[in-house]
Short mmCIF file of C-alpha atoms and ligand atoms in Angstrom, two decimals:
data_model
loop_
_atom_site.label_atom_id
_atom_site.label_comp_id
_atom_site.label_asym_id
_atom_site.label_seq_id
_atom_site.Cartn_x
_atom_site.Cartn_y
_atom_site.Cartn_z
CA UNK A 1 -57.03 -2.53 -10.25
CA UNK A 2 -56.88 -2.36 -14.13
CA UNK A 3 -58.69 -5.22 -15.29
CA UNK A 4 -60.02 -4.87 -18.90
CA UNK A 5 -58.14 -1.40 -19.31
CA UNK A 6 -55.94 -0.90 -22.45
CA UNK A 7 -53.17 1.17 -21.67
CA UNK A 8 -50.34 2.49 -24.06
CA UNK A 9 -46.91 3.04 -22.73
CA UNK A 10 -44.30 4.67 -24.83
CA UNK A 11 -40.37 3.97 -24.26
CA UNK A 12 -41.11 0.74 -22.38
CA UNK A 13 -38.25 -1.20 -23.90
CA UNK A 14 -36.09 -0.53 -21.29
CA UNK A 15 -35.75 1.13 -17.69
CA UNK A 16 -38.90 2.90 -16.05
CA UNK A 17 -41.32 2.42 -18.79
CA UNK A 18 -40.81 -1.27 -18.80
CA UNK A 19 -41.50 -1.52 -15.10
CA UNK A 20 -44.28 0.59 -15.56
CA UNK A 21 -45.92 -1.86 -18.46
CA UNK A 22 -45.20 -4.81 -16.15
CA UNK A 23 -46.48 -3.16 -13.38
CA UNK A 24 -49.84 -2.07 -15.29
CA UNK A 25 -50.13 -5.81 -16.75
CA UNK A 26 -49.87 -7.33 -13.45
CA UNK A 27 -52.86 -5.58 -12.47
CA UNK A 28 -54.91 -6.69 -15.19
CA UNK A 29 -54.12 -4.14 -18.07
CA UNK A 30 -53.77 -4.89 -21.81
CA UNK A 31 -50.65 -3.19 -22.80
CA UNK A 32 -49.49 -1.59 -26.22
CA UNK A 33 -45.85 -0.24 -26.59
CA UNK A 34 -43.76 1.25 -29.08
CA UNK A 35 -40.36 0.29 -30.25
CA UNK A 36 -37.75 1.62 -32.48
CA UNK A 37 -35.74 -1.30 -33.25
CA UNK A 38 -37.27 -4.42 -32.96
CA UNK A 39 -35.01 -7.06 -31.01
CA UNK A 40 -35.41 -9.78 -28.43
CA UNK A 41 -35.92 -7.71 -25.69
CA UNK A 42 -39.01 -6.49 -27.28
CA UNK A 43 -39.94 -9.95 -27.89
CA UNK A 44 -39.31 -11.16 -24.46
CA UNK A 45 -40.87 -8.08 -22.72
CA UNK A 46 -44.18 -8.78 -24.65
CA UNK A 47 -44.04 -12.43 -23.76
CA UNK A 48 -43.44 -11.41 -19.98
CA UNK A 49 -46.76 -9.23 -20.10
CA UNK A 50 -48.61 -11.92 -21.67
CA UNK A 51 -47.93 -14.30 -19.00
CA UNK A 52 -49.81 -11.96 -16.74
CA UNK A 53 -52.87 -13.36 -18.69
CA UNK A 54 -53.29 -10.10 -20.66
CA UNK A 55 -52.92 -8.96 -23.86
CA UNK A 56 -49.94 -6.95 -25.36
CA UNK A 57 -48.99 -5.37 -28.79
CA UNK A 58 -45.98 -3.46 -29.80
CA UNK A 59 -45.55 -1.38 -32.91
CA UNK A 60 -42.81 0.75 -34.38
CA UNK A 61 -43.08 4.30 -33.63
CA UNK A 62 -40.55 7.07 -32.80
CA UNK A 63 -42.48 9.47 -30.80
CA UNK A 64 -40.81 12.56 -32.40
CA UNK A 65 -42.50 11.81 -35.80
CA UNK A 66 -46.02 12.81 -35.93
CA UNK A 67 -46.65 10.32 -38.74
CA UNK A 68 -45.43 7.44 -36.78
CA UNK A 69 -47.41 8.44 -33.84
CA UNK A 70 -50.60 8.60 -35.45
CA UNK A 71 -49.81 5.22 -37.03
CA UNK A 72 -49.23 3.78 -33.60
CA UNK A 73 -52.12 5.13 -32.01
CA UNK A 74 -54.51 4.23 -34.83
CA UNK A 75 -53.01 0.32 -34.88
CA UNK A 76 -53.58 0.42 -30.92
CA UNK A 77 -57.10 1.69 -31.44
CA UNK A 78 -58.13 -1.09 -34.01
CA UNK A 79 -56.67 -3.93 -31.96
CA UNK A 80 -57.97 -3.19 -28.83
CA UNK A 81 -61.17 -0.77 -29.80
CA UNK A 82 -60.51 1.48 -26.80
CA UNK A 83 -57.61 3.22 -25.18
CA UNK A 84 -58.25 4.07 -21.69
CA UNK A 85 -54.81 5.61 -20.39
CA UNK A 86 -51.66 6.94 -22.33
CA UNK A 87 -48.18 6.92 -20.54
CA UNK A 88 -45.81 9.18 -22.08
CA UNK A 89 -42.60 8.04 -20.73
CA UNK A 90 -40.10 7.83 -23.80
CA UNK A 91 -37.26 10.21 -23.07
CA UNK A 92 -33.60 10.96 -23.90
CA UNK A 93 -30.56 13.04 -22.51
CA UNK A 94 -27.78 14.85 -24.57
CA UNK A 95 -26.14 16.83 -21.74
CA UNK A 96 -23.69 19.43 -22.13
CA UNK A 97 -23.22 22.98 -20.81
CA UNK A 98 -25.05 25.64 -22.35
CA UNK A 99 -21.79 27.37 -24.25
CA UNK A 100 -20.75 24.26 -25.63
CA UNK A 101 -24.42 22.81 -26.46
CA UNK A 102 -24.90 22.04 -30.20
CA UNK A 103 -27.91 23.13 -31.74
CA UNK A 104 -29.11 19.44 -32.79
CA UNK A 105 -28.54 18.40 -29.16
CA UNK A 106 -30.94 20.83 -27.98
CA UNK A 107 -33.52 19.98 -30.67
CA UNK A 108 -33.28 16.38 -30.57
CA UNK A 109 -34.22 16.37 -26.82
CA UNK A 110 -37.09 18.80 -27.46
CA UNK A 111 -38.31 16.68 -30.22
CA UNK A 112 -38.65 13.38 -28.15
CA UNK A 113 -39.28 14.61 -25.11
CA UNK A 114 -41.65 17.47 -25.48
CA UNK A 115 -42.72 17.23 -29.20
CA UNK A 116 -43.27 13.40 -28.78
CA UNK A 117 -45.46 13.98 -25.87
CA UNK A 118 -47.51 16.51 -27.86
CA UNK A 119 -47.84 14.22 -30.60
CA UNK A 120 -49.00 10.97 -28.94
CA UNK A 121 -51.62 13.27 -26.61
CA UNK A 122 -52.87 15.10 -29.83
CA UNK A 123 -53.09 12.14 -31.66
CA UNK A 124 -55.00 10.14 -28.60
CA UNK A 125 -57.50 13.01 -27.51
CA UNK A 126 -60.06 12.58 -30.36
CA UNK A 127 -60.30 8.88 -29.33
CA UNK A 128 -60.54 9.77 -25.41
CA UNK A 129 -63.13 12.42 -26.12
CA UNK A 130 -65.38 10.48 -28.15
CA UNK A 131 -65.37 7.54 -25.54
CA UNK A 132 -65.75 10.01 -22.84
CA UNK A 133 -62.84 8.96 -20.65
CA UNK A 134 -59.34 8.43 -20.34
CA UNK A 135 -56.35 9.26 -18.29
CA UNK A 136 -52.85 10.44 -19.34
CA UNK A 137 -49.97 10.45 -17.39
CA UNK A 138 -46.71 12.26 -18.57
CA UNK A 139 -43.24 11.46 -17.28
CA UNK A 140 -41.54 14.82 -16.46
CA UNK A 141 -38.58 15.23 -13.91
CA UNK A 142 -37.75 17.30 -10.99
CA UNK A 143 -35.07 18.73 -13.48
CA UNK A 144 -37.77 20.26 -15.23
CA UNK A 145 -38.67 22.05 -11.95
CA UNK A 146 -35.52 22.79 -10.51
CA UNK A 147 -33.23 22.99 -13.33
CA UNK A 148 -29.81 21.25 -13.40
CA UNK A 149 -26.17 22.59 -14.89
CA UNK A 150 -25.44 20.73 -17.95
CA UNK A 151 -28.97 19.89 -18.61
CA UNK A 152 -30.52 22.86 -19.90
CA UNK A 153 -31.95 21.36 -22.97
CA UNK A 154 -33.40 18.36 -20.92
CA UNK A 155 -34.76 20.73 -18.30
CA UNK A 156 -36.51 22.91 -20.59
CA UNK A 157 -38.22 20.15 -22.19
CA UNK A 158 -39.20 18.46 -18.94
CA UNK A 159 -40.58 22.04 -17.67
CA UNK A 160 -42.27 22.07 -21.17
CA UNK A 161 -43.96 18.92 -20.17
CA UNK A 162 -45.17 20.23 -17.00
CA UNK A 163 -46.64 23.38 -18.93
CA UNK A 164 -48.02 21.47 -21.64
CA UNK A 165 -49.97 18.90 -19.50
CA UNK A 166 -51.49 21.55 -17.04
CA UNK A 167 -52.76 23.18 -20.09
CA UNK A 168 -54.18 20.19 -21.77
CA UNK A 169 -55.76 19.13 -18.18
CA UNK A 170 -57.74 22.36 -18.11
CA UNK A 171 -59.06 21.82 -21.89
CA UNK A 172 -59.70 18.10 -21.12
CA UNK A 173 -61.11 18.07 -17.62
CA UNK A 174 -64.91 18.77 -18.70
CA UNK A 175 -64.52 15.61 -21.07
CA UNK A 176 -63.83 13.35 -18.20
CA UNK A 177 -60.17 13.14 -18.93
CA UNK A 178 -57.32 13.12 -16.25
CA UNK A 179 -54.04 14.55 -17.31
CA UNK A 180 -51.16 14.32 -14.67
CA UNK A 181 -47.31 14.52 -14.33
CA UNK A 182 -44.82 12.23 -12.65
CA UNK A 183 -41.50 13.80 -11.95
CA UNK A 184 -38.86 11.15 -10.70
CA UNK A 185 -35.89 12.03 -9.26
CA UNK A 186 -32.89 9.98 -9.33
CA UNK A 187 -33.93 6.59 -10.70
CA UNK A 188 -31.39 3.72 -11.36
CA UNK A 189 -31.57 3.01 -15.10
CA UNK A 190 -29.54 3.06 -18.20
CA UNK A 191 -30.14 7.05 -18.23
CA UNK A 192 -28.40 7.52 -14.92
CA UNK A 193 -25.87 4.51 -15.23
CA UNK A 194 -23.62 6.63 -17.21
CA UNK A 195 -23.10 9.44 -14.87
CA UNK A 196 -19.73 9.76 -13.31
CA UNK A 197 -19.65 8.54 -9.46
CA UNK A 198 -18.43 11.88 -8.43
CA UNK A 199 -21.78 13.31 -9.86
CA UNK A 200 -23.65 10.34 -8.45
CA UNK A 201 -22.02 11.04 -5.13
CA UNK A 202 -23.21 14.84 -5.30
CA UNK A 203 -26.55 13.85 -6.21
CA UNK A 204 -27.03 11.31 -3.65
CA UNK A 205 -25.92 13.80 -0.84
CA UNK A 206 -29.04 16.17 -2.10
CA UNK A 207 -31.53 13.41 -1.58
CA UNK A 208 -32.74 13.54 2.21
CA UNK A 209 -33.59 9.62 1.88
CA UNK A 210 -29.38 9.42 0.65
CA UNK A 211 -30.68 6.81 -1.86
CA UNK A 212 -31.70 6.43 -5.61
CA UNK A 213 -35.18 5.33 -6.52
CA UNK A 214 -35.98 2.18 -8.63
CA UNK A 215 -38.23 2.15 -11.41
CA UNK A 216 -41.08 0.17 -9.47
CA UNK A 217 -41.11 3.02 -7.15
CA UNK A 218 -42.13 5.08 -10.34
CA UNK A 219 -44.32 2.66 -11.84
CA UNK A 220 -46.39 2.47 -8.48
CA UNK A 221 -47.46 5.91 -8.65
CA UNK A 222 -48.49 5.40 -12.83
CA UNK A 223 -50.43 2.33 -11.33
CA UNK A 224 -52.31 4.75 -8.81
CA UNK A 225 -52.81 7.36 -11.38
CA UNK A 226 -53.88 4.68 -14.02
CA UNK A 227 -56.83 3.71 -11.68
CA UNK A 228 -59.95 4.90 -10.61
CA UNK A 229 -58.44 5.61 -7.38
CA UNK A 230 -57.34 9.18 -8.72
CA UNK A 231 -60.28 9.83 -10.51
CA UNK A 232 -60.68 13.46 -8.95
CA UNK A 233 -57.01 14.10 -9.54
CA UNK A 234 -55.70 16.28 -12.52
CA UNK A 235 -53.17 18.73 -13.50
CA UNK A 236 -50.75 17.49 -10.92
CA UNK A 237 -47.23 17.10 -10.56
CA UNK A 238 -46.23 14.51 -8.23
CA UNK A 239 -42.52 13.99 -7.49
CA UNK A 240 -41.03 10.41 -6.79
CA UNK A 241 -37.72 11.49 -5.72
CA UNK A 242 -37.07 10.63 -2.12
CA UNK A 243 -37.49 14.25 -0.75
CA UNK A 244 -35.15 15.70 -3.60
CA UNK A 245 -37.42 18.66 -4.46
CA UNK A 246 -39.86 19.70 -1.90
CA UNK A 247 -42.31 22.67 -3.32
P1 NDP B 1 -33.94 4.71 -20.37
O1 NDP B 1 -32.92 5.43 -21.25
O2 NDP B 1 -33.55 3.57 -19.60
O3 NDP B 1 -35.27 4.37 -21.58
C1 NDP B 1 -35.60 5.38 -22.47
C2 NDP B 1 -36.95 4.78 -23.11
O4 NDP B 1 -37.34 5.68 -24.25
C3 NDP B 1 -36.46 3.64 -23.75
O5 NDP B 1 -37.23 2.60 -24.06
C4 NDP B 1 -36.27 4.14 -25.58
O6 NDP B 1 -36.46 3.03 -26.44
C5 NDP B 1 -37.22 4.94 -25.54
N1 NDP B 1 -37.00 6.24 -26.61
C6 NDP B 1 -36.09 7.16 -26.55
N2 NDP B 1 -36.60 7.79 -27.62
C7 NDP B 1 -37.43 7.50 -28.29
C8 NDP B 1 -38.04 8.03 -29.04
N3 NDP B 1 -37.82 8.74 -30.20
N4 NDP B 1 -39.30 7.57 -29.75
C9 NDP B 1 -39.61 6.03 -28.93
N5 NDP B 1 -39.27 5.70 -27.78
C10 NDP B 1 -38.04 6.34 -27.48
O7 NDP B 1 -34.82 5.93 -19.62
P2 NDP B 1 -35.31 5.78 -18.06
O8 NDP B 1 -36.14 4.65 -18.03
O9 NDP B 1 -34.34 6.25 -17.12
O10 NDP B 1 -36.14 7.23 -18.52
C11 NDP B 1 -37.71 7.20 -18.65
C12 NDP B 1 -38.29 8.41 -18.46
O11 NDP B 1 -38.25 8.90 -17.13
C13 NDP B 1 -37.77 9.49 -19.51
O12 NDP B 1 -38.93 10.44 -20.08
C14 NDP B 1 -36.96 10.07 -18.59
O13 NDP B 1 -36.46 11.31 -18.90
C15 NDP B 1 -37.78 10.17 -17.29
N6 NDP B 1 -36.94 10.38 -15.91
C16 NDP B 1 -35.85 9.66 -15.76
C17 NDP B 1 -34.93 9.78 -14.66
C18 NDP B 1 -33.94 8.75 -14.26
O14 NDP B 1 -33.20 8.82 -13.28
N7 NDP B 1 -33.50 7.49 -14.87
C19 NDP B 1 -35.28 11.07 -13.56
C20 NDP B 1 -36.41 12.00 -14.21
C21 NDP B 1 -37.01 11.42 -15.13
P3 NDP B 1 -34.99 2.39 -27.28
O15 NDP B 1 -34.93 1.11 -26.26
O16 NDP B 1 -35.44 2.13 -28.57
O17 NDP B 1 -33.91 3.46 -27.25
#
């Protein structure tokens, strides 16, 4: 489905991003990822991607820093010559109730989740405009739609990603660039592993399908949105959440 496409996936060292990178590579795409700390896992992931017979590169980049993002995007452009798809997946949580939330925990979550998405999207847009095509897929969360006690910073960042993406979708639609939003529900990764069992049980009760999702189920939607099958879809929020949130 993605033969010869060049795709950037941020936050692919673990969890959902890793599965997205592998799924897109399995479908023929060359992959560029970022890392913050180079380690064995990054090397193993690059090797696993290459086993699908595609190219893979990794560049050091913290998405919250615009100079590092500009360098990342320009290194990928120099290597692949075009960039067909950008998947903004890097994200963090720093949970806490409003009354106890420190300024730094509010700011850092906004800096990575929302400003990071702005940084990469702004940096890549001139490239996609010039090549007259592109797809941008931003990973938000159902929490950005319905909110969640203890996550006002995270919910604000993910709601921000939705508003940001819809605005950019309107700006770039005439340039043949699609911008869509994936909103996962409760997915089994490092991010959710640390939740207390009591909280997990409560969340499970609120999911009509009564189970957590897995990273592959998110990656499959990103695969569709990366491919030409989704050419007439832009500015949409699509949930992958076992029915947890229904509009
Ligand atoms: P993980 O915590 O497993 O992985 C997060 C990834 O983001 C890691 O690769 C991490 O890199 C990277 N990252 C974090 N901060 C930065 C930064 N400043 N610059 C560059 N990369 C960074 O998270 P998930 O896989 O669970 O989540 C992936 C995305 O999906 C996130 O945007 C998350 O908000 C969203 N999501 C997840 C849900 C879930 O239930 N798991 C539900 C809804 C949305 P490193 O290894 O260096 O830390």
